[in-house]
Short mmCIF file of C-alpha atoms in Angstrom, two decimals:
data_model
loop_
_atom_site.label_atom_id
_atom_site.label_comp_id
_atom_site.label_asym_id
_atom_site.label_seq_id
_atom_site.Cartn_x
_atom_site.Cartn_y
_atom_site.Cartn_z
CA MET A 1 93.28 168.62 -7.70
CA THR A 2 90.11 169.72 -5.92
CA ALA A 3 89.84 169.28 -2.14
CA PHE A 4 86.63 168.14 -0.47
CA THR A 5 85.33 168.27 3.09
CA LYS A 6 83.13 165.49 4.37
CA LYS A 7 79.58 166.72 4.97
CA PRO A 8 78.46 166.45 8.56
CA VAL A 9 75.99 163.58 8.73
CA THR A 10 74.85 161.52 11.66
CA ILE A 11 75.27 157.75 11.45
CA GLU A 12 74.62 154.84 13.77
CA ALA A 13 77.52 152.62 14.81
CA PHE A 14 78.68 150.19 17.44
CA ARG A 15 82.08 148.80 18.29
CA TRP A 16 82.22 145.06 17.68
CA THR A 17 84.18 143.19 20.34
CA GLY A 18 83.97 139.79 18.69
CA GLY A 19 82.82 138.09 21.85
CA PRO A 20 79.92 137.57 24.23
CA ASP A 21 80.90 140.63 26.29
CA GLN A 22 79.27 142.79 23.62
CA GLU A 23 76.71 145.26 24.90
CA GLU A 24 73.28 144.72 23.45
CA ASP A 25 73.62 144.62 19.68
CA PRO A 26 71.56 147.16 17.72
CA VAL A 27 68.44 145.80 16.06
CA TRP A 28 69.77 146.72 12.61
CA ILE A 29 72.85 144.47 12.92
CA CYS A 30 70.69 141.59 14.19
CA ASP A 31 68.41 142.07 11.16
CA ALA A 32 71.47 142.10 8.86
CA ILE A 33 72.75 138.83 10.39
CA ARG A 34 69.34 137.18 9.95
CA GLY A 35 69.17 138.52 6.37
CA GLY A 36 72.60 137.13 5.44
CA ILE A 37 74.18 140.56 4.88
CA VAL A 38 76.48 139.92 7.84
CA GLN A 39 78.07 136.53 8.43
CA PHE A 40 80.65 135.18 10.82
CA VAL A 41 83.52 133.56 9.00
CA GLU A 42 86.77 132.38 10.54
CA ALA A 43 86.93 132.72 14.30
CA GLY A 44 86.99 136.39 15.20
CA PHE A 45 86.00 137.82 11.82
CA MET A 46 82.72 139.26 10.58
CA SER A 47 82.02 139.36 6.85
CA ILE A 48 79.80 142.24 5.68
CA HIS A 49 78.25 142.53 2.23
CA THR A 50 78.69 146.26 1.50
CA THR A 51 77.84 148.37 -1.54
CA GLU A 52 81.52 148.00 -2.56
CA GLY A 53 81.69 144.23 -2.09
CA VAL A 54 82.42 141.97 0.85
CA MET A 55 84.49 143.51 3.65
CA ASN A 56 85.77 141.88 6.83
CA ALA A 57 85.60 143.31 10.32
CA SER A 58 87.89 142.35 13.18
CA PRO A 59 87.15 142.67 16.88
CA GLY A 60 87.58 146.32 17.84
CA ASP A 61 86.32 147.63 14.48
CA TRP A 62 83.24 149.80 14.33
CA ILE A 63 80.24 148.64 12.30
CA ILE A 64 78.53 151.64 10.73
CA ARG A 65 75.04 151.97 9.34
CA GLY A 66 75.15 154.84 6.83
CA VAL A 67 72.50 157.33 5.82
CA GLU A 68 70.98 154.92 3.27
CA GLY A 69 71.03 151.95 5.65
CA GLU A 70 74.21 150.52 4.13
CA LEU A 71 76.58 148.67 6.47
CA TYR A 72 80.36 148.76 6.48
CA PRO A 73 83.24 148.23 8.91
CA CYS A 74 85.61 150.98 10.00
CA LYS A 75 88.94 150.68 11.84
CA ASP A 76 88.92 152.33 15.28
CA SER A 77 91.65 154.86 14.41
CA VAL A 78 89.72 156.07 11.35
CA PHE A 79 86.44 156.11 13.29
CA GLN A 80 87.96 158.19 16.12
CA ALA A 81 89.40 160.69 13.62
CA THR A 82 86.15 160.98 11.67
CA TYR A 83 83.26 160.79 14.14
CA THR A 84 82.21 162.23 17.49
CA VAL A 85 79.26 161.44 19.74
CA ALA A 86 76.12 163.20 18.50
CA SER A 87 73.88 165.26 20.74
CA ARG A 88 70.75 163.53 19.45
CA PRO A 89 69.93 160.20 17.75
CA ALA A 90 70.45 159.73 14.03
CA ASP A 91 67.46 160.01 11.74
CA SER A 92 66.86 158.50 8.30
CA THR A 93 67.96 161.68 6.49
CA GLY A 94 71.48 161.78 7.96
CA THR A 95 70.86 165.36 9.11
CA PRO A 96 73.69 166.49 11.41
CA ALA A 97 72.90 165.88 15.06
CA LEU A 98 75.31 168.58 16.19
CA THR A 99 74.42 172.22 16.59
CA ARG A 100 76.58 174.79 14.81
CA ASN A 101 78.15 175.71 18.16
CA GLU A 102 78.98 172.05 18.90
CA ALA A 103 80.57 171.64 15.47
CA ASP A 104 82.60 174.85 15.92
CA ALA A 105 83.79 173.67 19.34
CA LEU A 106 84.95 170.37 17.82
CA VAL A 107 86.87 172.17 15.10
CA GLU A 108 88.44 174.45 17.72
CA LYS A 109 89.64 171.41 19.73
CA SER A 110 91.03 169.68 16.64
CA THR A 111 94.73 168.93 16.66
CA ALA A 112 95.04 169.21 12.89
CA PRO A 113 97.53 171.86 11.73
CA ARG A 114 95.92 175.12 10.74
CA VAL A 115 97.08 177.46 7.98
CA THR A 116 97.55 181.00 9.26
CA ALA A 117 98.40 184.25 7.49
CA ALA A 118 101.65 184.39 9.46
CA ALA A 119 102.63 180.89 8.29
CA ILE A 120 102.03 181.85 4.65
CA THR A 121 103.84 185.19 4.99
CA ALA A 122 106.86 183.39 6.47
CA LYS A 123 107.13 181.32 3.25
CA VAL A 124 107.06 184.32 0.87
CA GLY A 125 110.39 184.94 -0.83
CA GLU A 126 109.80 188.02 -3.00
CA VAL A 127 106.90 190.32 -3.93
CA GLU A 128 106.85 192.57 -7.01
CA TYR A 129 104.18 195.08 -8.05
CA PHE A 130 103.69 196.53 -11.54
CA ARG A 131 101.30 199.44 -11.98
CA SER A 132 99.87 200.92 -15.17
CA GLY A 133 97.00 203.35 -14.72
CA VAL A 134 94.31 201.58 -12.72
CA LEU A 135 95.83 198.12 -13.30
CA THR A 136 98.11 196.58 -10.66
CA ILE A 137 99.82 193.24 -11.15
CA CYS A 138 101.38 191.50 -8.17
CA ILE A 139 103.84 188.63 -8.54
CA ILE A 140 104.59 186.68 -5.38
CA THR A 141 107.45 184.19 -5.48
CA MET A 142 107.49 181.73 -2.61
CA GLN A 143 110.73 180.45 -1.07
CA SER A 144 110.03 177.13 -2.83
CA GLY A 145 110.09 178.91 -6.21
CA PHE A 146 106.34 178.60 -6.80
CA THR A 147 104.89 181.83 -8.25
CA PHE A 148 101.46 183.43 -7.78
CA VAL A 149 100.20 186.19 -10.06
CA GLY A 150 97.33 188.48 -9.13
CA LYS A 151 95.80 191.48 -10.82
CA SER A 152 93.36 194.18 -9.81
#
């Protein structure tokens, strides 16, 4: 399986409270309500026509306007884990609004576990080298039994 990292893009969003205590709503959500893209269904729920179909938002969810103007809801826990406040407003291209130094500082503060050389070395069970002339083959067997083979 291939792993992917989300590209840094800048989006616009606001947290929907579901009530009149909402700060001023962004113009784009007001336009979406007038255009029928966003509707209020049962008390306390917002229905949003997204590119993947109709999705519901509950009070406390974030409403996101993506890089192509698409709207979709996002649970607060996912939003907090995925986004941070940008240092400048979003633009229509989705270009990151963080400098490289700001992005590096965010990664440094992250609480996600990091893989270190020491952590990998601690899991190595056995290492064997086979040499023949200029060729070296290394077989590393991890404590789990998984085997890596490398050659020069």
